[in-house]
mmCIF file with all atom_site columns, C-alpha atoms in Angstrom:
data_model
loop_
_atom_site.group_PDB
_atom_site.id
_atom_site.type_symbol
_atom_site.label_atom_id
_atom_site.label_alt_id
_atom_site.label_comp_id
_atom_site.label_asym_id
_atom_site.label_entity_id
_atom_site.label_seq_id
_atom_site.pdbx_PDB_ins_code
_atom_site.Cartn_x
_atom_site.Cartn_y
_atom_site.Cartn_z
_atom_site.occupancy
_atom_site.B_iso_or_equiv
_atom_site.pdbx_formal_charge
_atom_site.auth_seq_id
_atom_site.auth_comp_id
_atom_site.auth_asym_id
_atom_site.auth_atom_id
_atom_site.pdbx_PDB_model_num
ATOM 1   C CA . MET A 1 1   ? -16.681 3.006   4.703   1.00 61.00 ? 1   MET A CA 1
ATOM 2   C CA . PRO A 1 2   ? -16.777 1.147   1.340   1.00 67.00 ? 2   PRO A CA 1
ATOM 3   C CA . GLN A 1 3   ? -14.697 -1.953  0.795   1.00 77.00 ? 3   GLN A CA 1
ATOM 4   C CA . SER A 1 4   ? -11.415 -1.251  -0.983  1.00 81.00 ? 4   SER A CA 1
ATOM 5   C CA . ILE A 1 5   ? -10.905 -2.771  -4.438  1.00 84.00 ? 5   ILE A CA 1
ATOM 6   C CA . GLU A 1 6   ? -7.315  -3.717  -5.252  1.00 84.00 ? 6   GLU A CA 1
ATOM 7   C CA . ASN A 1 7   ? -5.663  -3.914  -8.686  1.00 84.00 ? 7   ASN A CA 1
ATOM 8   C CA . PRO A 1 8   ? -8.509  -2.588  -10.848 1.00 86.00 ? 8   PRO A CA 1
ATOM 9   C CA . ALA A 1 9   ? -8.161  -2.557  -14.610 1.00 86.00 ? 9   ALA A CA 1
ATOM 10  C CA . GLU A 1 10  ? -7.495  0.888   -16.070 1.00 87.00 ? 10  GLU A CA 1
ATOM 11  C CA . CYS A 1 11  ? -10.652 0.688   -18.169 1.00 89.00 ? 11  CYS A CA 1
ATOM 12  C CA . GLU A 1 12  ? -12.630 -0.035  -14.988 1.00 92.00 ? 12  GLU A CA 1
ATOM 13  C CA . ILE A 1 13  ? -11.545 3.278   -13.466 1.00 92.00 ? 13  ILE A CA 1
ATOM 14  C CA . ARG A 1 14  ? -12.327 5.116   -16.704 1.00 93.00 ? 14  ARG A CA 1
ATOM 15  C CA . SER A 1 15  ? -15.754 3.435   -16.818 1.00 94.00 ? 15  SER A CA 1
ATOM 16  C CA . VAL A 1 16  ? -16.464 4.724   -13.312 1.00 94.00 ? 16  VAL A CA 1
ATOM 17  C CA . ILE A 1 17  ? -15.412 8.208   -14.460 1.00 95.00 ? 17  ILE A CA 1
ATOM 18  C CA . ARG A 1 18  ? -17.725 7.920   -17.462 1.00 95.00 ? 18  ARG A CA 1
ATOM 19  C CA . PHE A 1 19  ? -20.611 6.751   -15.274 1.00 96.00 ? 19  PHE A CA 1
ATOM 20  C CA . LEU A 1 20  ? -20.209 9.483   -12.661 1.00 96.00 ? 20  LEU A CA 1
ATOM 21  C CA . ASN A 1 21  ? -19.699 12.102  -15.358 1.00 95.00 ? 21  ASN A CA 1
ATOM 22  C CA . ALA A 1 22  ? -23.021 11.021  -16.927 1.00 95.00 ? 22  ALA A CA 1
ATOM 23  C CA . LYS A 1 23  ? -24.618 11.644  -13.512 1.00 96.00 ? 23  LYS A CA 1
ATOM 24  C CA . VAL A 1 24  ? -23.143 15.190  -13.706 1.00 95.00 ? 24  VAL A CA 1
ATOM 25  C CA . VAL A 1 25  ? -20.712 14.672  -10.829 1.00 95.00 ? 25  VAL A CA 1
ATOM 26  C CA . LYS A 1 26  ? -17.795 17.153  -10.785 1.00 95.00 ? 26  LYS A CA 1
ATOM 27  C CA . ALA A 1 27  ? -14.253 15.901  -11.441 1.00 94.00 ? 27  ALA A CA 1
ATOM 28  C CA . THR A 1 28  ? -13.079 16.671  -7.898  1.00 94.00 ? 28  THR A CA 1
ATOM 29  C CA . GLU A 1 29  ? -15.936 14.610  -6.446  1.00 96.00 ? 29  GLU A CA 1
ATOM 30  C CA . ILE A 1 30  ? -15.265 11.795  -8.932  1.00 95.00 ? 30  ILE A CA 1
ATOM 31  C CA . ASN A 1 31  ? -11.630 11.780  -7.807  1.00 93.00 ? 31  ASN A CA 1
ATOM 32  C CA . ARG A 1 32  ? -12.686 11.696  -4.139  1.00 93.00 ? 32  ARG A CA 1
ATOM 33  C CA . GLN A 1 33  ? -15.031 8.752   -4.717  1.00 93.00 ? 33  GLN A CA 1
ATOM 34  C CA . ILE A 1 34  ? -12.470 6.813   -6.781  1.00 93.00 ? 34  ILE A CA 1
ATOM 35  C CA . SER A 1 35  ? -9.793  7.398   -4.125  1.00 91.00 ? 35  SER A CA 1
ATOM 36  C CA . GLU A 1 36  ? -12.207 6.252   -1.431  1.00 91.00 ? 36  GLU A CA 1
ATOM 37  C CA . VAL A 1 37  ? -12.877 2.912   -3.128  1.00 91.00 ? 37  VAL A CA 1
ATOM 38  C CA . TYR A 1 38  ? -9.677  2.198   -5.064  1.00 89.00 ? 38  TYR A CA 1
ATOM 39  C CA . GLY A 1 39  ? -7.091  3.957   -2.905  1.00 84.00 ? 39  GLY A CA 1
ATOM 40  C CA . GLU A 1 40  ? -5.392  7.331   -2.892  1.00 80.00 ? 40  GLU A CA 1
ATOM 41  C CA . ILE A 1 41  ? -2.753  6.615   -5.515  1.00 79.00 ? 41  ILE A CA 1
ATOM 42  C CA . ILE A 1 42  ? -4.929  5.001   -8.174  1.00 84.00 ? 42  ILE A CA 1
ATOM 43  C CA . MET A 1 43  ? -5.454  8.179   -10.251 1.00 87.00 ? 43  MET A CA 1
ATOM 44  C CA . SER A 1 44  ? -4.622  11.834  -9.683  1.00 89.00 ? 44  SER A CA 1
ATOM 45  C CA . GLU A 1 45  ? -7.240  14.548  -9.863  1.00 90.00 ? 45  GLU A CA 1
ATOM 46  C CA . GLY A 1 46  ? -5.526  15.887  -12.981 1.00 91.00 ? 46  GLY A CA 1
ATOM 47  C CA . MET A 1 47  ? -5.903  12.532  -14.739 1.00 91.00 ? 47  MET A CA 1
ATOM 48  C CA . VAL A 1 48  ? -9.557  12.349  -13.705 1.00 93.00 ? 48  VAL A CA 1
ATOM 49  C CA . LYS A 1 49  ? -10.088 15.798  -15.247 1.00 94.00 ? 49  LYS A CA 1
ATOM 50  C CA . LYS A 1 50  ? -8.214  14.666  -18.356 1.00 93.00 ? 50  LYS A CA 1
ATOM 51  C CA . TRP A 1 51  ? -10.682 11.766  -18.768 1.00 93.00 ? 51  TRP A CA 1
ATOM 52  C CA . VAL A 1 52  ? -13.802 13.758  -17.814 1.00 94.00 ? 52  VAL A CA 1
ATOM 53  C CA . ARG A 1 53  ? -13.229 16.194  -20.688 1.00 94.00 ? 53  ARG A CA 1
ATOM 54  C CA . PRO A 1 54  ? -13.554 13.665  -23.564 1.00 93.00 ? 54  PRO A CA 1
ATOM 55  C CA . PHE A 1 55  ? -16.533 11.995  -21.892 1.00 93.00 ? 55  PHE A CA 1
ATOM 56  C CA . LYS A 1 56  ? -18.232 15.401  -21.719 1.00 92.00 ? 56  LYS A CA 1
ATOM 57  C CA . ASP A 1 57  ? -17.447 15.833  -25.408 1.00 92.00 ? 57  ASP A CA 1
ATOM 58  C CA . GLY A 1 58  ? -19.253 12.591  -26.249 1.00 91.00 ? 58  GLY A CA 1
ATOM 59  C CA . ARG A 1 59  ? -16.602 9.901   -26.003 1.00 90.00 ? 59  ARG A CA 1
ATOM 60  C CA . THR A 1 60  ? -18.186 6.551   -25.160 1.00 89.00 ? 60  THR A CA 1
ATOM 61  C CA . ASN A 1 61  ? -15.196 4.190   -25.162 1.00 89.00 ? 61  ASN A CA 1
ATOM 62  C CA . ALA A 1 62  ? -13.338 3.736   -21.865 1.00 88.00 ? 62  ALA A CA 1
ATOM 63  C CA . HIS A 1 63  ? -10.445 1.904   -23.552 1.00 85.00 ? 63  HIS A CA 1
ATOM 64  C CA . TYR A 1 64  ? -7.356  3.511   -25.028 1.00 78.00 ? 64  TYR A CA 1
ATOM 65  C CA . GLU A 1 65  ? -7.577  3.928   -28.767 1.00 73.00 ? 65  GLU A CA 1
ATOM 66  C CA . GLU A 1 66  ? -5.060  2.378   -31.127 1.00 67.00 ? 66  GLU A CA 1
ATOM 67  C CA . ARG A 1 67  ? -2.284  4.827   -31.783 1.00 65.00 ? 67  ARG A CA 1
ATOM 68  C CA . SER A 1 68  ? -0.829  5.356   -35.206 1.00 63.00 ? 68  SER A CA 1
ATOM 69  C CA . GLY A 1 69  ? 2.604   6.327   -34.020 1.00 65.00 ? 69  GLY A CA 1
ATOM 70  C CA . ARG A 1 70  ? 5.923   5.656   -35.590 1.00 66.00 ? 70  ARG A CA 1
ATOM 71  C CA . PRO A 1 71  ? 6.401   1.948   -36.310 1.00 64.00 ? 71  PRO A CA 1
ATOM 72  C CA . SER A 1 72  ? 9.093   0.146   -34.387 1.00 70.00 ? 72  SER A CA 1
ATOM 73  C CA . VAL A 1 73  ? 12.343  -0.493  -36.224 1.00 69.00 ? 73  VAL A CA 1
ATOM 74  C CA . THR A 1 74  ? 13.253  -3.265  -33.824 1.00 80.00 ? 74  THR A CA 1
ATOM 75  C CA . THR A 1 75  ? 12.079  -6.117  -36.013 1.00 85.00 ? 75  THR A CA 1
ATOM 76  C CA . GLU A 1 76  ? 13.645  -9.559  -35.876 1.00 87.00 ? 76  GLU A CA 1
ATOM 77  C CA . ASP A 1 77  ? 15.080  -8.981  -39.345 1.00 89.00 ? 77  ASP A CA 1
ATOM 78  C CA . PHE A 1 78  ? 16.747  -5.710  -38.291 1.00 90.00 ? 78  PHE A CA 1
ATOM 79  C CA . VAL A 1 79  ? 18.139  -7.279  -35.099 1.00 90.00 ? 79  VAL A CA 1
ATOM 80  C CA . GLN A 1 80  ? 19.705  -9.997  -37.279 1.00 92.00 ? 80  GLN A CA 1
ATOM 81  C CA . LYS A 1 81  ? 21.285  -7.348  -39.536 1.00 91.00 ? 81  LYS A CA 1
ATOM 82  C CA . VAL A 1 82  ? 22.835  -5.609  -36.519 1.00 91.00 ? 82  VAL A CA 1
ATOM 83  C CA . ASP A 1 83  ? 24.019  -8.973  -35.178 1.00 91.00 ? 83  ASP A CA 1
ATOM 84  C CA . ALA A 1 84  ? 25.660  -9.771  -38.529 1.00 92.00 ? 84  ALA A CA 1
ATOM 85  C CA . LYS A 1 85  ? 27.504  -6.418  -38.475 1.00 91.00 ? 85  LYS A CA 1
ATOM 86  C CA . VAL A 1 86  ? 28.755  -6.978  -34.937 1.00 88.00 ? 86  VAL A CA 1
ATOM 87  C CA . ARG A 1 87  ? 29.906  -10.523 -35.750 1.00 89.00 ? 87  ARG A CA 1
ATOM 88  C CA . GLU A 1 88  ? 31.660  -9.185  -38.847 1.00 90.00 ? 88  GLU A CA 1
ATOM 89  C CA . ASN A 1 89  ? 33.747  -6.803  -36.775 1.00 86.00 ? 89  ASN A CA 1
ATOM 90  C CA . ARG A 1 90  ? 33.839  -7.203  -33.001 1.00 80.00 ? 90  ARG A CA 1
ATOM 91  C CA . ARG A 1 91  ? 35.573  -3.820  -32.707 1.00 81.00 ? 91  ARG A CA 1
ATOM 92  C CA . LEU A 1 92  ? 32.404  -2.007  -33.729 1.00 81.00 ? 92  LEU A CA 1
ATOM 93  C CA . THR A 1 93  ? 31.133  0.709   -31.452 1.00 85.00 ? 93  THR A CA 1
ATOM 94  C CA . ILE A 1 94  ? 27.638  2.149   -31.226 1.00 87.00 ? 94  ILE A CA 1
ATOM 95  C CA . SER A 1 95  ? 28.958  5.174   -33.135 1.00 88.00 ? 95  SER A CA 1
ATOM 96  C CA . SER A 1 96  ? 30.197  3.035   -36.006 1.00 88.00 ? 96  SER A CA 1
ATOM 97  C CA . LEU A 1 97  ? 26.964  1.039   -35.992 1.00 89.00 ? 97  LEU A CA 1
ATOM 98  C CA . SER A 1 98  ? 25.125  4.350   -36.161 1.00 89.00 ? 98  SER A CA 1
ATOM 99  C CA . ASN A 1 99  ? 27.081  5.136   -39.328 1.00 91.00 ? 99  ASN A CA 1
ATOM 100 C CA . GLU A 1 100 ? 26.075  1.753   -40.785 1.00 89.00 ? 100 GLU A CA 1
ATOM 101 C CA . PHE A 1 101 ? 22.380  2.316   -39.917 1.00 89.00 ? 101 PHE A CA 1
ATOM 102 C CA . PRO A 1 102 ? 21.808  6.105   -40.084 1.00 89.00 ? 102 PRO A CA 1
ATOM 103 C CA . GLN A 1 103 ? 18.008  5.700   -40.131 1.00 88.00 ? 103 GLN A CA 1
ATOM 104 C CA . VAL A 1 104 ? 18.053  4.370   -36.547 1.00 87.00 ? 104 VAL A CA 1
ATOM 105 C CA . SER A 1 105 ? 18.854  6.362   -33.425 1.00 88.00 ? 105 SER A CA 1
ATOM 106 C CA . ARG A 1 106 ? 21.884  5.519   -31.308 1.00 89.00 ? 106 ARG A CA 1
ATOM 107 C CA . SER A 1 107 ? 19.687  4.704   -28.312 1.00 88.00 ? 107 SER A CA 1
ATOM 108 C CA . VAL A 1 108 ? 17.675  2.159   -30.320 1.00 89.00 ? 108 VAL A CA 1
ATOM 109 C CA . LEU A 1 109 ? 20.909  0.592   -31.609 1.00 90.00 ? 109 LEU A CA 1
ATOM 110 C CA . CYS A 1 110 ? 22.289  0.456   -28.079 1.00 89.00 ? 110 CYS A CA 1
ATOM 111 C CA . GLY A 1 111 ? 19.091  -1.284  -26.914 1.00 88.00 ? 111 GLY A CA 1
ATOM 112 C CA . ILE A 1 112 ? 19.305  -3.822  -29.719 1.00 89.00 ? 112 ILE A CA 1
ATOM 113 C CA . VAL A 1 113 ? 22.951  -4.607  -28.986 1.00 88.00 ? 113 VAL A CA 1
ATOM 114 C CA . THR A 1 114 ? 22.601  -4.853  -25.205 1.00 87.00 ? 114 THR A CA 1
ATOM 115 C CA . GLU A 1 115 ? 19.022  -6.034  -24.654 1.00 87.00 ? 115 GLU A CA 1
ATOM 116 C CA . HIS A 1 116 ? 18.181  -8.094  -27.730 1.00 86.00 ? 116 HIS A CA 1
ATOM 117 C CA . LEU A 1 117 ? 21.607  -9.489  -28.557 1.00 88.00 ? 117 LEU A CA 1
ATOM 118 C CA . ASN A 1 118 ? 22.968  -9.471  -24.985 1.00 87.00 ? 118 ASN A CA 1
ATOM 119 C CA . TYR A 1 119 ? 26.359  -8.138  -26.042 1.00 84.00 ? 119 TYR A CA 1
ATOM 120 C CA . ARG A 1 120 ? 28.446  -6.326  -23.438 1.00 79.00 ? 120 ARG A CA 1
ATOM 121 C CA . LYS A 1 121 ? 31.511  -4.119  -23.728 1.00 71.00 ? 121 LYS A CA 1
ATOM 122 C CA . LEU A 1 122 ? 34.800  -5.927  -23.215 1.00 55.00 ? 122 LEU A CA 1
ATOM 123 C CA . TRP A 1 123 ? 36.521  -2.679  -22.216 1.00 55.00 ? 123 TRP A CA 1
ATOM 124 C CA . ALA A 1 124 ? 36.157  1.054   -22.699 1.00 54.00 ? 124 ALA A CA 1
ATOM 125 C CA . GLY A 1 125 ? 37.375  0.632   -26.268 1.00 54.00 ? 125 GLY A CA 1
ATOM 126 C CA . GLY A 1 126 ? 33.859  -0.463  -27.108 1.00 54.00 ? 126 GLY A CA 1
ATOM 127 C CA . ARG A 1 127 ? 34.348  -4.008  -28.351 1.00 57.00 ? 127 ARG A CA 1
ATOM 128 C CA . PHE A 1 128 ? 31.408  -6.328  -27.852 1.00 55.00 ? 128 PHE A CA 1
ATOM 129 C CA . LEU A 1 129 ? 31.465  -9.821  -26.434 1.00 51.00 ? 129 LEU A CA 1
#
């Protein structure tokens, strides 16, 4: 039995998939071999198939590509603007903050207030400390 490899990098697993795919090994066999060496829970057969497909189509890079998704609104400047609003009126709620910053979702505002600024509710009325 092969020696088990612990904590492999994600690109290492994808490189193995690319290598075995180049040797025309089927996805189910690739998954079996990966599980044998890296452990059962390292990658599901479905994920192996998901990576085999682009390699069959000519992909050569085993790393994730940069994504051009929506830019984050949680900039230091924006966090400071939210902080200034909360300090202006400690009775502000997430709903009223949402009215002040309609371009930002309530969940993002809640994250900024609680995680970035470390404010907590004083009571159910919604005031922040």
